[in-house]
XYZ file of C-alpha atoms in Angstrom:
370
model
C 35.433 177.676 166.458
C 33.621 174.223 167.230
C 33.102 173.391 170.709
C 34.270 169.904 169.341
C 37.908 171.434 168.437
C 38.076 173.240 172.348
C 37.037 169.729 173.625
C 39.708 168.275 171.555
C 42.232 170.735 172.307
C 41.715 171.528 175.856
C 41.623 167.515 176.478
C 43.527 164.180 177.331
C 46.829 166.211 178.376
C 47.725 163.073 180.202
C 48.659 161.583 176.982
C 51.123 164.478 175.617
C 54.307 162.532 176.498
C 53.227 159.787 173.667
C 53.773 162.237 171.488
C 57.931 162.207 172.055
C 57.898 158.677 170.874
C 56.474 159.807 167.396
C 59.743 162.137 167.479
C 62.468 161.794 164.691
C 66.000 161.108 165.520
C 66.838 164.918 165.325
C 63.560 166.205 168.010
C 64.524 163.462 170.108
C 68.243 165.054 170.276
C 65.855 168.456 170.938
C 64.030 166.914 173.788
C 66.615 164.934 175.240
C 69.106 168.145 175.732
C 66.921 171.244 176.271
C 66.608 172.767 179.491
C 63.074 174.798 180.554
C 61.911 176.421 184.221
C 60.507 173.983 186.608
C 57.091 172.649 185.719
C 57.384 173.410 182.099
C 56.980 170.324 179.310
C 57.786 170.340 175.562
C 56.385 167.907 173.497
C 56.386 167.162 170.084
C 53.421 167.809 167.806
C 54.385 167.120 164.437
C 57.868 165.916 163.503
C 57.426 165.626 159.643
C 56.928 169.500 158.616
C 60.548 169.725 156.399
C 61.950 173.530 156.971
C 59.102 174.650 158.900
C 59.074 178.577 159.614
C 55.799 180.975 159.789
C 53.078 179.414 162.180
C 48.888 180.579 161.318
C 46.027 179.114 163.085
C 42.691 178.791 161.176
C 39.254 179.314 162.326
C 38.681 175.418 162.381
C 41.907 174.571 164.005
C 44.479 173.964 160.924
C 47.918 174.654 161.634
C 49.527 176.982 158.297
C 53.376 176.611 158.588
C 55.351 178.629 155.986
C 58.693 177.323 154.668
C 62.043 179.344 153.421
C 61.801 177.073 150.425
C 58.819 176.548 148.260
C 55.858 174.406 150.457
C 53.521 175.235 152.247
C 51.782 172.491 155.287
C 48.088 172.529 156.637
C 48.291 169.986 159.520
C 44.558 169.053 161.248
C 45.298 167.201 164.725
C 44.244 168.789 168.293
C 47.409 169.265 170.055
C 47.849 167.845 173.692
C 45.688 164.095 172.502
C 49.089 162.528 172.047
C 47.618 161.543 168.031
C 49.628 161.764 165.225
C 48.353 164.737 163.089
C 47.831 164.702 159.589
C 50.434 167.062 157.730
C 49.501 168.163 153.708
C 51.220 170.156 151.211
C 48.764 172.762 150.356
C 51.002 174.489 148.397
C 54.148 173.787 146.537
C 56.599 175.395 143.398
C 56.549 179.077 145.560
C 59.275 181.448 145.670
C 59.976 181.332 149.752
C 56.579 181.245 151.273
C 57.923 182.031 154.344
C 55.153 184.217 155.880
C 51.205 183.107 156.245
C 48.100 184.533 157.358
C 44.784 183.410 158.231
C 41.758 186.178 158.132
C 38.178 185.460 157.529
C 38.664 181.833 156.330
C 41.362 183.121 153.980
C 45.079 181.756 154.202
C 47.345 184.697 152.550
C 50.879 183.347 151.740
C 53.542 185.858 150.886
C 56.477 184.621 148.718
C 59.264 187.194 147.705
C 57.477 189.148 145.381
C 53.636 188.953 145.670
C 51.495 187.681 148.497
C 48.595 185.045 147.435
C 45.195 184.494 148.963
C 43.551 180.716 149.078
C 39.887 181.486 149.936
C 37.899 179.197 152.382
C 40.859 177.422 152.741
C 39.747 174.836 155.975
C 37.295 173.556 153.353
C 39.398 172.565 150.639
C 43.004 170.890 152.035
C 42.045 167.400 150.063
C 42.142 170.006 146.389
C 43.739 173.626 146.869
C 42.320 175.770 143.851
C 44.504 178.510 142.826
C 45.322 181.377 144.946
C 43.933 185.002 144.100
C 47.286 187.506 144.142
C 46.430 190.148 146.470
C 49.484 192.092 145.647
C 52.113 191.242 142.990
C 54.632 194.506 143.139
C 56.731 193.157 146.074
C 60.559 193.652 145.737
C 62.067 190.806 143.995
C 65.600 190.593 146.101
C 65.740 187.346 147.594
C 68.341 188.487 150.291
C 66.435 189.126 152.979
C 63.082 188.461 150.908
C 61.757 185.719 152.868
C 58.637 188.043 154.683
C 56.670 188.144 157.937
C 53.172 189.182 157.813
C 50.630 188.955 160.239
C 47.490 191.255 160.429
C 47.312 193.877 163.041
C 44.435 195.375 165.409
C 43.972 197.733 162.704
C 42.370 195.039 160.320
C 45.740 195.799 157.908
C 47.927 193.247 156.465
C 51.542 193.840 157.976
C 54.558 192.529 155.603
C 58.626 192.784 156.323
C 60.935 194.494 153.376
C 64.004 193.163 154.790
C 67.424 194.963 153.326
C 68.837 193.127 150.370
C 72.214 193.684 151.555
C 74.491 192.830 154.956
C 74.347 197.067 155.076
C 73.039 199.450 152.318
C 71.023 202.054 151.525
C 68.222 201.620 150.038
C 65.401 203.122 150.670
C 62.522 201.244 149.650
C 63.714 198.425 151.807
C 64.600 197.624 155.526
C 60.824 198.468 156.555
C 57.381 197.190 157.465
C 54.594 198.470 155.588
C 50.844 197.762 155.983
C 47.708 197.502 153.456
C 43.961 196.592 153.183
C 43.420 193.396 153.410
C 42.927 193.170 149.127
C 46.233 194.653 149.236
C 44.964 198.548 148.480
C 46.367 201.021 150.205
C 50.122 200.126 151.393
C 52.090 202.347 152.955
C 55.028 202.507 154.847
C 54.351 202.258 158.706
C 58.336 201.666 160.409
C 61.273 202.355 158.693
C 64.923 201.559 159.853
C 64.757 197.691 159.932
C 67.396 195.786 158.808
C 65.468 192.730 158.660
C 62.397 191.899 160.862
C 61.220 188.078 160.984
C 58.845 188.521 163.777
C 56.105 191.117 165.028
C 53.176 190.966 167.062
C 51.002 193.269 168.982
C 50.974 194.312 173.086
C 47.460 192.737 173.846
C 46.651 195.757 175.901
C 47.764 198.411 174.443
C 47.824 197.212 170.599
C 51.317 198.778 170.354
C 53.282 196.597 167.554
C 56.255 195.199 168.554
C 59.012 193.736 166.624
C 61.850 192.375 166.382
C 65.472 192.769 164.070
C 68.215 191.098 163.399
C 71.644 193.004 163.431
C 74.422 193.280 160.850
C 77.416 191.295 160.371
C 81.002 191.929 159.909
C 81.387 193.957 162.770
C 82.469 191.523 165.375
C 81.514 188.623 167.219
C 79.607 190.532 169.883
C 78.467 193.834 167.969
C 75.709 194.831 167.319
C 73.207 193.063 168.970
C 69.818 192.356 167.392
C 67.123 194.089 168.857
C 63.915 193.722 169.952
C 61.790 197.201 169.119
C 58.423 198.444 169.881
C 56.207 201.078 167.507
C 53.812 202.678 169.284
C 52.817 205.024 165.758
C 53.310 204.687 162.184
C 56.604 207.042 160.937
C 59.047 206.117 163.055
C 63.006 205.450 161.897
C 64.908 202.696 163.904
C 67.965 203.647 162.658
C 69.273 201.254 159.967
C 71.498 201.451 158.141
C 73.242 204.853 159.645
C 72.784 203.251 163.458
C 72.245 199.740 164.696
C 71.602 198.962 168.790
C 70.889 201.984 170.796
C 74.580 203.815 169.669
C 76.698 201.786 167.091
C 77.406 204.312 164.324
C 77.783 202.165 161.047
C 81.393 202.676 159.690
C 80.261 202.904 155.833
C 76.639 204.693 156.401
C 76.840 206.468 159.637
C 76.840 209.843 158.091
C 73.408 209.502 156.533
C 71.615 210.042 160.219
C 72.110 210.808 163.905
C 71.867 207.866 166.110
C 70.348 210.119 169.160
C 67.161 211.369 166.591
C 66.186 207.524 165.983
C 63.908 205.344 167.945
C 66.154 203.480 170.386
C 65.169 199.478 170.993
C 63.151 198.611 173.349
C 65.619 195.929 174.619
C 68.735 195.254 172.913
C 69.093 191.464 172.387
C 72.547 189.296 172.296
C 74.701 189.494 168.892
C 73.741 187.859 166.186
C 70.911 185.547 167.619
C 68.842 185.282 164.940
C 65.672 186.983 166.571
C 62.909 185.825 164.573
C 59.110 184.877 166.253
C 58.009 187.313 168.759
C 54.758 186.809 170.971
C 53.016 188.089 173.798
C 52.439 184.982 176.177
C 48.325 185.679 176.575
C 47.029 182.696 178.326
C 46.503 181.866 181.506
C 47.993 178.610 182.227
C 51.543 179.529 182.643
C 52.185 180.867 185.455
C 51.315 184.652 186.264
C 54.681 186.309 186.373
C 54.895 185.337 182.388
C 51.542 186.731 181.650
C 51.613 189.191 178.898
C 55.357 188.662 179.067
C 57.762 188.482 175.554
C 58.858 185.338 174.198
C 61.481 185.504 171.332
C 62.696 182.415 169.248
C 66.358 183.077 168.649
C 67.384 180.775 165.398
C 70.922 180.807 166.152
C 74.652 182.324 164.659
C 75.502 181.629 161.554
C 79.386 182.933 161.119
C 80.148 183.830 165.173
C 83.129 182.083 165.943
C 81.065 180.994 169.329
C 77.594 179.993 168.410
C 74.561 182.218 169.860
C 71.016 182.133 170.031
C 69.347 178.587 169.311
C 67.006 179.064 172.307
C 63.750 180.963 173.490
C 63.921 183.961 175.670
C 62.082 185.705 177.856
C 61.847 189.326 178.050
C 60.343 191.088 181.012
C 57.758 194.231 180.640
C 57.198 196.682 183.419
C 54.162 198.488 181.876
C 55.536 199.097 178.248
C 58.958 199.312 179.369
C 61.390 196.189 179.034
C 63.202 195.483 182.200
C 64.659 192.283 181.715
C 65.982 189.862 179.406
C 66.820 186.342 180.071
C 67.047 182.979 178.693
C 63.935 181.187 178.999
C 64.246 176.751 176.860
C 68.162 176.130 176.187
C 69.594 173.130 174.809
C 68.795 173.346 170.889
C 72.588 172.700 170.456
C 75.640 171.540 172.389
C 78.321 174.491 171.302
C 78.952 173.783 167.770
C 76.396 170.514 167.777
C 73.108 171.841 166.907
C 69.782 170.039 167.067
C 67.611 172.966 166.599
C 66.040 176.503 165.668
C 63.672 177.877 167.047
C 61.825 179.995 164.252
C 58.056 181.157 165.327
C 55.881 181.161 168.190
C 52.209 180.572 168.401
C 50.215 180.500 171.849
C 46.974 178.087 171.979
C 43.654 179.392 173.096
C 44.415 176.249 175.847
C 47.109 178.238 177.219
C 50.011 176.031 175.782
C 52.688 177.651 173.141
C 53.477 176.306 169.690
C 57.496 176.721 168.332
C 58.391 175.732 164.976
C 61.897 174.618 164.411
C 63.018 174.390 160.596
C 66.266 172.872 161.284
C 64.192 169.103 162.956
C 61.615 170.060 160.911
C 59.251 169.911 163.579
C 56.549 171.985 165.851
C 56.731 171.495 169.490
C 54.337 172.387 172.117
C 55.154 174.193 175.331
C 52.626 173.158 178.268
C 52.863 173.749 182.133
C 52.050 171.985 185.047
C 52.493 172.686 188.518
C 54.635 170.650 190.195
């Protein structure tokens, strides 16, 4: 990476709070109500990215943000000079391009059924040729079909097969598989997942953790969505026979024994919407959130109370979870919501991007002792 992108990046913080007077009506509702530790900050970055989802950093500094529609952004700007960035459409007329990539100067897209491949990418955001398809054989369902990928330690291209149901059985979905990098070679690696929007790998131990989002129709505050952690390929996580660490499903219970699946590693509040998962792995926060989790809950959608719409922090001992707490509220006032937190994405400066597709907008998380 240029030194003049670290320069750029690492520099002027003094100017960040300009940046909340570039903020539409609906951030400045997000920065006027939410609610973060003491010495925390969160800015806004860019404020015109409609529906923005999936977060991918290039080599040269461009921002990739997937969508739940059909676009896909490329916005060039150093974060933390308080300038406006530049936001493009790199890619429009896609079927949900909600996860993206970035590997070797490549940006891989995946929509529903196929995931793309635009080829020295950082040097051609003015005129995007056409993709190359790495793989075209995805599963076509669009319930559940908007996919996570995000390439592992392994070198492999990860990709979410989200159930195309509430519940169901089928088994060639509600799983993460892997594959080469030209899309040879996929297998399944986790099985059991309802619907996984968000995975990322311990920095330490390369362990891939993920997490899912729970059924509905089976209460306000059951089951809860989970956050899970896959320390080998093969393992079942218990959906759609088991959901939590216990819940027997009342339709597909009988096809497997909750106490022979792979429990979570924390079990999360109903129906949050746990999508973006990272490892915090900088070192400007401060040390007791070092190599710490921080989920992006999107929010309810049919609880009679509304939950989630917030970041969390969950708590490792080792690789064990030990905690779970709320970590930026304030993304909406009971049923008033500004807000959703979708992905995470931490800055080699030490500060934290969040995209939020509801504002339309990517914030930045910085710290400063106070």
């Amino acid at each position: 990476m240029p030194a003049s992108f670290h320069r750029q990046l690492f520099g002027l913080l003094a100017l960040c709070c300009a940046t909340a007077a570039l903020a539409s009506p609906a951030t400045d509702k997000v920065l006027q109500n939410v609610r973060l530790p003491a010495g925390f900050q969160l800015e806004v970055y860019a404020d015109n990215v409609p529906a923005a989802r999936s977060l991918a950093l290039g080599s040269k500094g461009t921002l990739f943000v997937g969508t739940r529609g059909s676009t896909v952004y490329a916005i060039s700007g150093s974060p933390g000079t308080g300038l406006k960035p530049t936001v493009r459409v790199i890619a429009e007329k896609l079927n949900m391009p909600n996860g993206v990539a970035f590997r070797d100067g490549a940006l891989y897209v995946a929509e529903v059924h196929r995931i793309l491949r635009y080829d020295d990418i950082e040097s051609k955001l003015a005129n995007v040729p056409a993709p190359k398809v790495v793989r075209g054989d995805l599963p076509t369902s669009r319930h559940h079909g908007w996919r996570y990928i995000a390439f592992g330690p392994d070198g492999k291209l990860y990709v979410s097969i989200g159930a195309p149901c509430n519940v169901c059985n089928e088994p060639n979905f509600g799983l993460i598989a892997r594959m080469n990098a030209d899309g040879s070679g996929q297998e399944v690696f986790a099985r059991g997942i309802r619907n996984s929007v968000g995975f990322t790998w311990h920095p330490t131990t390369k362990e891939l953790w993920f997490t899912d989002n729970g059924r509905d129709y089976l209460g306000d505050d059951s089951p809860p969505d989970e956050l899970n952690v896959a320390p080998r390929a093969g393992l079942d996580f218990g959906f759609p026979y088991c959901h939590g660490r216990d819940t027997k499903d009342p339709d597909f219970g009988k096809l497997g024994d909750c106490s022979r699946m792979t429990p979570p590693a924390q079990t999360l509040g109903a129906h949050v919407a746990a999508l973006g998962v990272k490892f915090y792995t900088g070192s400007v926060f401060p040390e007791k959130y070092r190599n710490q989790i921080f989920i992006a809950e999107h929010g309810s959608w049919n609880r009679r109370t509304k939950s989630g719409y917030r970041l969390t922090l969950v708590r490792l001992d080792g690789d064990k979870a030990i905690s779970y707490e709320p970590f930026a509220t304030g993304f909406n006032r009971d049923d008033d919501v500004f807000g959703r937190p979708v992905d995470l994405l931490v800055l080699e400066d030490g500060s934290m991007l969040i995209s939020d597709d509801t504002a339309g907008a990517i914030y930045r998380l910085t710290y400063s002792a106070t």
